[in-house]
Short mmCIF file of C-alpha atoms in Angstrom, two decimals:
data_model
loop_
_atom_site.label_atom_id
_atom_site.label_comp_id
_atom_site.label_asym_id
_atom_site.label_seq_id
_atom_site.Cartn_x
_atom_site.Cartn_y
_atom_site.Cartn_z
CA UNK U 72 175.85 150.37 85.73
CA UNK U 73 173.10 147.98 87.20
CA UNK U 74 175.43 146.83 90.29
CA UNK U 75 176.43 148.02 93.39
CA UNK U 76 179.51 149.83 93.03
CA UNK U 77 182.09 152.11 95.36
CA UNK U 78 185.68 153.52 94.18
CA UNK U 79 188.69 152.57 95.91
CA UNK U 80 191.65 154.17 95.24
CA UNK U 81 191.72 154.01 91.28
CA UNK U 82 189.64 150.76 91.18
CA UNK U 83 185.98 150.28 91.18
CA UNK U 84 184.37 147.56 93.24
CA UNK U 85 181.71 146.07 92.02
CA UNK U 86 179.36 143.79 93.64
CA UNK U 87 176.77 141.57 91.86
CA UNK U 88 174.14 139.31 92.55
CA UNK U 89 172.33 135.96 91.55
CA UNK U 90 170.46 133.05 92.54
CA UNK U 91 169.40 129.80 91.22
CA UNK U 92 166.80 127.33 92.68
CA UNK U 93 166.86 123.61 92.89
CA UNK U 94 165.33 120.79 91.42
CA UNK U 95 163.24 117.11 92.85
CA UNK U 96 165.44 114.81 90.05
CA UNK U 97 164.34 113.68 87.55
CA UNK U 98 161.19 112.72 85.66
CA UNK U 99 162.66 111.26 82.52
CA UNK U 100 166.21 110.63 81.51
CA UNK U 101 168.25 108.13 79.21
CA UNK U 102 169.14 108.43 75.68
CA UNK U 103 166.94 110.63 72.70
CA UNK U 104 166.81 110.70 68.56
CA UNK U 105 167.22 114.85 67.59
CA UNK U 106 166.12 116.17 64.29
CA UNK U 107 168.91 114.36 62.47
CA UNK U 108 168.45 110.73 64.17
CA UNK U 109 171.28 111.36 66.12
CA UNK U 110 171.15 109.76 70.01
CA UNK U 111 171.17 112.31 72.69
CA UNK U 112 171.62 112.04 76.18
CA UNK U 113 168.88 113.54 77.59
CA UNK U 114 166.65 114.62 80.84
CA UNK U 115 163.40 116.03 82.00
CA UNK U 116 163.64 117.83 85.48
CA UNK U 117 160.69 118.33 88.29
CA UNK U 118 160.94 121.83 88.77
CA UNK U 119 160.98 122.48 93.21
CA UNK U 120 161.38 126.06 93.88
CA UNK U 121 161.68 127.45 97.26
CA UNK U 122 165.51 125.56 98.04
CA UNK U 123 168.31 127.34 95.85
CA UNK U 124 171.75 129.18 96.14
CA UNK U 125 172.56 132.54 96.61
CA UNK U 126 176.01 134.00 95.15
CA UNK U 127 176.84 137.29 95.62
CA UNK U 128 180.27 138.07 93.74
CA UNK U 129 182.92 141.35 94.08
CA UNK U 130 184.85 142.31 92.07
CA UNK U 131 187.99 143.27 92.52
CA UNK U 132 190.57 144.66 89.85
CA UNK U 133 194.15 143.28 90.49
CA UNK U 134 193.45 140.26 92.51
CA UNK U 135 192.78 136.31 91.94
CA UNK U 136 189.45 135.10 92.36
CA UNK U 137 188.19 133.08 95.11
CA UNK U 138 185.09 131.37 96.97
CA UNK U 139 183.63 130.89 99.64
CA UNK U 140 183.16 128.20 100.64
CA UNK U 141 186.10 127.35 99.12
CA UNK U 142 185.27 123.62 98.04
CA UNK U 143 183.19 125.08 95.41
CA UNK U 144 185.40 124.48 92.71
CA UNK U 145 183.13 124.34 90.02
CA UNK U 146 181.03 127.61 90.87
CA UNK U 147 184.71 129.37 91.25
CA UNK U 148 185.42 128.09 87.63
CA UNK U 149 182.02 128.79 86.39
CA UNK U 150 182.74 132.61 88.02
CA UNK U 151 186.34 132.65 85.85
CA UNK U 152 184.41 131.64 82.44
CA UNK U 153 181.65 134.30 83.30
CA UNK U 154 184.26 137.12 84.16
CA UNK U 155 185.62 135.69 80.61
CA UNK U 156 182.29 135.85 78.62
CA UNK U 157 181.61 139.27 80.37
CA UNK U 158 184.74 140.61 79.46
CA UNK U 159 184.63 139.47 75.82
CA UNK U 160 181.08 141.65 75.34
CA UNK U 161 182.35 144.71 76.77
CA UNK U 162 185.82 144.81 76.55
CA UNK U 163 188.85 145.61 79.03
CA UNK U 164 190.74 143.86 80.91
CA UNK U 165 189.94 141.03 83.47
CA UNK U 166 189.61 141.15 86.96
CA UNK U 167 189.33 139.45 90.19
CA UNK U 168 186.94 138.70 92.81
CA UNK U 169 185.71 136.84 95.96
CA UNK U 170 182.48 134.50 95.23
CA UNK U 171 180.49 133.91 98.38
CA UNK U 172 177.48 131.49 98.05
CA UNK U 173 175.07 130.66 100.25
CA UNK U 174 172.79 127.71 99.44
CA UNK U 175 170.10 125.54 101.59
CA UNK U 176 170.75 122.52 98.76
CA UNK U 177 171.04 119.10 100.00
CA UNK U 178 174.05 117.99 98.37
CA UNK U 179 174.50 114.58 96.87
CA UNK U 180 170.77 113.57 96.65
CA UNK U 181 170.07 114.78 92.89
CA UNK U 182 168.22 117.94 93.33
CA UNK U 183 170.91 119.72 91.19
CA UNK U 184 172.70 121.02 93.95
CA UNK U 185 176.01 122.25 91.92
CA UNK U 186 174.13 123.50 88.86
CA UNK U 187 172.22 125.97 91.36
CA UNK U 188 175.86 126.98 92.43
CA UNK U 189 177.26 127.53 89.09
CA UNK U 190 174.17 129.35 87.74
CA UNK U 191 173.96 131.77 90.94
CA UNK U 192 177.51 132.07 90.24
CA UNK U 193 176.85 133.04 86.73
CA UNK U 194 174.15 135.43 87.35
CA UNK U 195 176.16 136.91 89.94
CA UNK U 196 178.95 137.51 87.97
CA UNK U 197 177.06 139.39 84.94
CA UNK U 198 175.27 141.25 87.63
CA UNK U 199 178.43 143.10 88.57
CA UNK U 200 179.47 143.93 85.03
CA UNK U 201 176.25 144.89 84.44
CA UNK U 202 174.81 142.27 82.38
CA UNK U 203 172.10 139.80 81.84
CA UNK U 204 172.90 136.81 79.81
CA UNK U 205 170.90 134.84 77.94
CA UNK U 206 169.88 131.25 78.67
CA UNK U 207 171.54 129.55 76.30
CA UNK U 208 174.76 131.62 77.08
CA UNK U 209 174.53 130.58 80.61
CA UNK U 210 173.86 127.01 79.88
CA UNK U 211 176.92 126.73 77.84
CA UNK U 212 178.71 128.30 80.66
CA UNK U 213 177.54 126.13 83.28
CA UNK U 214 178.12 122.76 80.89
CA UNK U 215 182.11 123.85 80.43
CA UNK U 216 182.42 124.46 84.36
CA UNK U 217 180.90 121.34 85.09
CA UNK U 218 180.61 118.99 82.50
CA UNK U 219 176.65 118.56 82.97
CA UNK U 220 174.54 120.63 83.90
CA UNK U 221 170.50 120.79 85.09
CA UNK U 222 168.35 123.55 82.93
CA UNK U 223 168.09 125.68 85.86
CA UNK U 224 168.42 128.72 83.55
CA UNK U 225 165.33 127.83 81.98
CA UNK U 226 161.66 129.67 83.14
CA UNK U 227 160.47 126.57 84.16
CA UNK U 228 158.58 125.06 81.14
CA UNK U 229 158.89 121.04 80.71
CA UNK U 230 161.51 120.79 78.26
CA UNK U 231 164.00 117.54 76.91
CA UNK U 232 167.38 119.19 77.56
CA UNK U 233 171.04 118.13 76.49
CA UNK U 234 172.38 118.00 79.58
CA UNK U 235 176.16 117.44 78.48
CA UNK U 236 176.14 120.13 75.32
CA UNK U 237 173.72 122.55 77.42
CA UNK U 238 171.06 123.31 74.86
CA UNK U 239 167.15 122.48 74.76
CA UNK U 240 166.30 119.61 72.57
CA UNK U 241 162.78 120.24 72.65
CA UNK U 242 160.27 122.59 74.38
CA UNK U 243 157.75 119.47 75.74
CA UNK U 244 154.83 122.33 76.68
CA UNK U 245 153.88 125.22 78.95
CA UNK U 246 153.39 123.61 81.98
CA UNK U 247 153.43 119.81 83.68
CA UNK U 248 150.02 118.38 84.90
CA UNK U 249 148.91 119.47 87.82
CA UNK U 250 150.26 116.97 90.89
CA UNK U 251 151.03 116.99 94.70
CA UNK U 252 154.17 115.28 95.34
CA UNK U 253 155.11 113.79 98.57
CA UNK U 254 159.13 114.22 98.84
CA UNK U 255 160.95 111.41 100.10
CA UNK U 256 164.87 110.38 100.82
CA UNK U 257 166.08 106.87 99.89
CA UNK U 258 169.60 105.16 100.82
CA UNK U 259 169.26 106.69 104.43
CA UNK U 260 169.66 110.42 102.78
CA UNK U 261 173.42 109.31 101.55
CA UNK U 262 175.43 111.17 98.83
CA UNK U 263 175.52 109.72 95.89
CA UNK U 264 178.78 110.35 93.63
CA UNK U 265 177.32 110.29 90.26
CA UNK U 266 180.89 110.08 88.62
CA UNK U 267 181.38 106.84 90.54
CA UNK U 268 178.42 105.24 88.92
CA UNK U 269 179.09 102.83 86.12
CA UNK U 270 178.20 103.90 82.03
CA UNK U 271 175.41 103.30 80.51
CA UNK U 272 174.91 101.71 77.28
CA UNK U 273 171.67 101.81 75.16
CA UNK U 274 170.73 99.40 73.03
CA UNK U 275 168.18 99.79 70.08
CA UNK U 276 165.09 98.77 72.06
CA UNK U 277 165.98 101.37 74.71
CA UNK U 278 166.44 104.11 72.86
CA UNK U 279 162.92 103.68 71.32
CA UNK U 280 161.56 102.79 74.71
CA UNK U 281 162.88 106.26 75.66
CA UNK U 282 161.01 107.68 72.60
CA UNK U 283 157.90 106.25 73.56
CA UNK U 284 158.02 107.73 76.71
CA UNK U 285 159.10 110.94 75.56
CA UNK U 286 155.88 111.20 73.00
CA UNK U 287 153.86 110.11 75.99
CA UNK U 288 155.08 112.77 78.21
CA UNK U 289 154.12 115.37 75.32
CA UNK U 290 150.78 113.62 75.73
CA UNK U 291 150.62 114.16 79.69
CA UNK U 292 151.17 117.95 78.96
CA UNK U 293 149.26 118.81 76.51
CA UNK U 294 146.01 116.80 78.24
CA UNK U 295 147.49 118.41 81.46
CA UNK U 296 147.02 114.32 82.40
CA UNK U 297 148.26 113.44 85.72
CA UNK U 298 148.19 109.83 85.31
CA UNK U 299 150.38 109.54 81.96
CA UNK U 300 152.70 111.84 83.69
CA UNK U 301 152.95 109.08 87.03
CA UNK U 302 153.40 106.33 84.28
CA UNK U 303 156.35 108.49 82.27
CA UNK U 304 158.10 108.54 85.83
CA UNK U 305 157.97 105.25 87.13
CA UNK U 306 158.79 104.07 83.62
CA UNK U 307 162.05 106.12 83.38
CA UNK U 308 162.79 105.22 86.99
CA UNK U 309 162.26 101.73 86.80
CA UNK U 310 165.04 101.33 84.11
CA UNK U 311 167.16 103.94 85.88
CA UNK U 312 166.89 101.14 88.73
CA UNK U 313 169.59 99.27 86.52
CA UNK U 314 171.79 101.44 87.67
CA UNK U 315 171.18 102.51 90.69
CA UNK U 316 169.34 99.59 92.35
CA UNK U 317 167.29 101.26 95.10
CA UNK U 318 166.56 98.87 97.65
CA UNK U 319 163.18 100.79 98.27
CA UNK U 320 162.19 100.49 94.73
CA UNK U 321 159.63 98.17 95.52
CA UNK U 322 158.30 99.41 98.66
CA UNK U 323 157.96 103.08 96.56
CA UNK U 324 155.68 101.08 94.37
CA UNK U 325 153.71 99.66 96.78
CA UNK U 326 152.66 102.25 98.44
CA UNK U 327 151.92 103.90 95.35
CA UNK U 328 149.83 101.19 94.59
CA UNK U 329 148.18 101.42 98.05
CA UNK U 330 147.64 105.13 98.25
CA UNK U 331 145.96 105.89 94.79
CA UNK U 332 149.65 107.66 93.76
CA UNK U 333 149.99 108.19 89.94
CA UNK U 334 153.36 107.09 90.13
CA UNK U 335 156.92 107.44 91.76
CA UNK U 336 159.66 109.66 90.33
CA UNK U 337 163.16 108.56 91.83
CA UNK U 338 166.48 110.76 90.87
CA UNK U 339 168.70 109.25 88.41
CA UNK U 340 171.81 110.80 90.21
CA UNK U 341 170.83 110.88 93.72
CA UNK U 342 168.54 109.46 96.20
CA UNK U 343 165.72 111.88 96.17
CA UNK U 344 162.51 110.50 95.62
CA UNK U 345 158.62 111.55 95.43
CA UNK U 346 155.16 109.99 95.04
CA UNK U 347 152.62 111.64 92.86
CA UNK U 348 148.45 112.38 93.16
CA UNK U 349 146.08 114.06 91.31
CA UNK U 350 145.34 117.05 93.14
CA UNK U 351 141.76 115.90 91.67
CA UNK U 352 141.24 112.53 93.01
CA UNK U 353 138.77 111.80 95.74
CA UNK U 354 140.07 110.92 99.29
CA UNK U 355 143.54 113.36 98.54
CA UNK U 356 144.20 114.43 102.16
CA UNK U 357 143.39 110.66 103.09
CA UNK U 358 145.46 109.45 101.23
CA UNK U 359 148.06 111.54 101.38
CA UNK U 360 148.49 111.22 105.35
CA UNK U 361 148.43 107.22 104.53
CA UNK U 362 151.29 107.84 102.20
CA UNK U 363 153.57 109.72 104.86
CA UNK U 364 152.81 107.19 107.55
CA UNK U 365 153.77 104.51 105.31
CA UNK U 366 156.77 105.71 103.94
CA UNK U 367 157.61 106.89 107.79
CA UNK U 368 156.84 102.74 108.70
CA UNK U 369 159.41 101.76 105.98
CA UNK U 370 162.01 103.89 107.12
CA UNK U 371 161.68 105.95 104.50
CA UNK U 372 162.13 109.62 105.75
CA UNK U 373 159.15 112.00 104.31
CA UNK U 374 161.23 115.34 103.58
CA UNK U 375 158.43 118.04 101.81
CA UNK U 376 155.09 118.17 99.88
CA UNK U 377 155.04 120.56 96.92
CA UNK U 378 153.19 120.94 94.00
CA UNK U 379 153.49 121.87 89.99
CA UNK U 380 151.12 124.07 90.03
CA UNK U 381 150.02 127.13 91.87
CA UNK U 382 147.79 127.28 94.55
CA UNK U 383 146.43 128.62 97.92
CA UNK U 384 145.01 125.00 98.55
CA UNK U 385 145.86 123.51 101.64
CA UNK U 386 147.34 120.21 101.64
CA UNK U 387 147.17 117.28 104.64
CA UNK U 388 150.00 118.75 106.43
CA UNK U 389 147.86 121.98 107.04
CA UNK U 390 150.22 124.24 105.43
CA UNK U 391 149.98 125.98 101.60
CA UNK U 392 152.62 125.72 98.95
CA UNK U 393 152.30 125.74 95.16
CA UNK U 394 154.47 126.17 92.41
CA UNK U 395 156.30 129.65 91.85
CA UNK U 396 159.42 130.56 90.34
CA UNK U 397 162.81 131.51 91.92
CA UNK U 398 164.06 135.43 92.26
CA UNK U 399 167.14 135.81 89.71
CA UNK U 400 168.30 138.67 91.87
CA UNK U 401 170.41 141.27 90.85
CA UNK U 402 169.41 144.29 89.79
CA UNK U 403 170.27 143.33 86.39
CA UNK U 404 168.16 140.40 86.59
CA UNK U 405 164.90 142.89 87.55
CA UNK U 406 163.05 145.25 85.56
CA UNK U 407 159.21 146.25 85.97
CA UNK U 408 158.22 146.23 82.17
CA UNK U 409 160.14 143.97 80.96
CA UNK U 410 158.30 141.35 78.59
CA UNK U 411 158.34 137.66 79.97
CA UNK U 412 160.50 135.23 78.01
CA UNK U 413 163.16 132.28 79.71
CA UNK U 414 164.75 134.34 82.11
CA UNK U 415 161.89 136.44 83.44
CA UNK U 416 161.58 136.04 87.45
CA UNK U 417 159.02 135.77 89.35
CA UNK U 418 157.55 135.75 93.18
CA UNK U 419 159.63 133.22 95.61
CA UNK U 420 157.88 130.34 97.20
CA UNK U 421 158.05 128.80 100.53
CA UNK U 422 158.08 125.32 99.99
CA UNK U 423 156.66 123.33 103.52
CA UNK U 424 158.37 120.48 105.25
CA UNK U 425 156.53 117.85 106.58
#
């Protein structure tokens, strides 16, 4: 067995670990056409690795299960369907356990916050029986414990996912343009309760409006085009302004407009934010310190800078960051030759406040 274990009395205690990382909301989201014609509610995440949540779970034959902290209802559920699926594959009988996550998430802002719970809590889970799921298995879990979920169980590649039936609706590329993003927090960094906002209804001219930027984003990846990429986000987060009706919209734009930004990428379930440069453009540090001081000026806090791509670059705060994936720890979730594929980890990242 891959986990920790140690015998007590007749029992054996396992003890299992995962993690998850976090997102920076979204860069395109509203409604999609899949192979059939058929509208899908879809979404496009900015992948932000270096926040996440840790979940380390015990098992313990004989007992209920629990978390800590114990309003984590839907990681706790998410932990009962895994002990569930894990069960089913190897047989015997189910068991207990205590769930303890520990997560550096903001909560409320649309960075994905309880997907990274119920995915650690997943991972964790599997870990102590042993396992590894797939992907898809996971994502399946983590849409019955909470309804919707973020494809944080994905390796990272841009891809249109269903976030409500937990399956990819297509694989947009290998990677996103390369772009610096300066983080941002709108609404005065409050929660937003995403089950309080009102439904949306598409009409015919927004569902092919979401098309069109859906075959443009294709376009921004496969040029690697940082520009088309800062015109897919403000597009998608203008309309998402419908609903959530930023009062900073407009100031996000101008200083876009000001500082050379490609665009602005706003959560559609939270009040994260970002502004986005070509790491090619002339003037970048320049600029970039203009951007912070103006967002700063409009009472717009400045939270981190972090990029899609990898580097050892520095950026105008003086300090390095890049894009790296999370560690899916657990020593079922490690392995030295095993071939990469959508679960494979990689190296953690720090990712630099301003």
């Amino acid at each position: 067995m891959t986990a920790d274990t140690r015998r007590a009395g007749a029992d054996v205690v396992s003890r299992g670990r995962g993690y998850a990382s976090c997102h920076h909301g979204e860069i395109l989201q509203g409604v999609f056409l899949d192979g059939r014609g058929r509208r899908r509610a879809g979404l496009v995440t900015l992948p932000m690795y270096g926040l996440g949540t840790t979940a380390e779970f015990v098992r313990r034959p004989g007992t209920d299960l629990s978390v800590v902290p114990a309003d984590r209802t839907k990681a706790l559920r998410a932990a009962g369907l895994a002990v569930e699926e894990c069960v089913r594959l190897l047989g015997g009988p189910a068991c207990g356990g205590e769930l303890r996550l520990t997560a550096d998430v903001p909560v409320g802002l649309g960075m994905g916050s309880s997907s990274s719970d119920v995915i650690a809590a997943v991972r964790a889970v599997a870990d102590a029986y042993g396992l590894r799921l797939p992907p898809q298995t996971i994502a399946a879990l983590a849409v019955r414990a909470e309804r919707a979920s973020d494809p944080l169980m994905l390796d990272g590649r841009p891809v249109l996912f269903a976030q409500r039936e937990g399956h990819v609706l297509e694989v947009l590329g290998e990677a996103l343009p390369p772009v610096v993003v300066v983080g941002c927090t709108l609404g005065g960094g409050r929660p937003v309760d995403t089950l309080s906002l009102p439904a949306r209804r598409y009409d015919d001219e927004e569902v092919q409006a979401f098309e069109q930027l859906r075959s443009a984003l294709r376009r921004a990846i496969a040029d690697r085009d940082p520009a088309l990429l800062g015109h897919v986000c403000t597009a998608s987060a203008k309309r998402g302004q419908r609903t959530l009706r930023h009062a900073e919209f407009d100031t996000l734009r101008h200083v876009a407009r000001r500082t050379g930004a490609t665009g602005v990428q706003i959560a559609h379930s939270g009040n994260v934010a970002g502004l986005l440069f070509d790491p090619a453009g002339s003037g970048l540090r320049r600029r970039m310190r203009h951007c912070v001081h103006a967002l700063n000026s409009n009472g717009i806090p400045v939270t981190r800078t972090f990029t899609t791509f990898t580097t050892t670059e520095e950026i105008p705060d003086g300090s390095a960051t890049g894009r790296a994936a999370e560690r899916r720890d657990g020593r079922a979730h490690r392995g030295v030759d095993r071939p990469a594929g959508p679960d494979t980890p990689r190296r953690p990242a720090h990712m630099s406040a301003l």
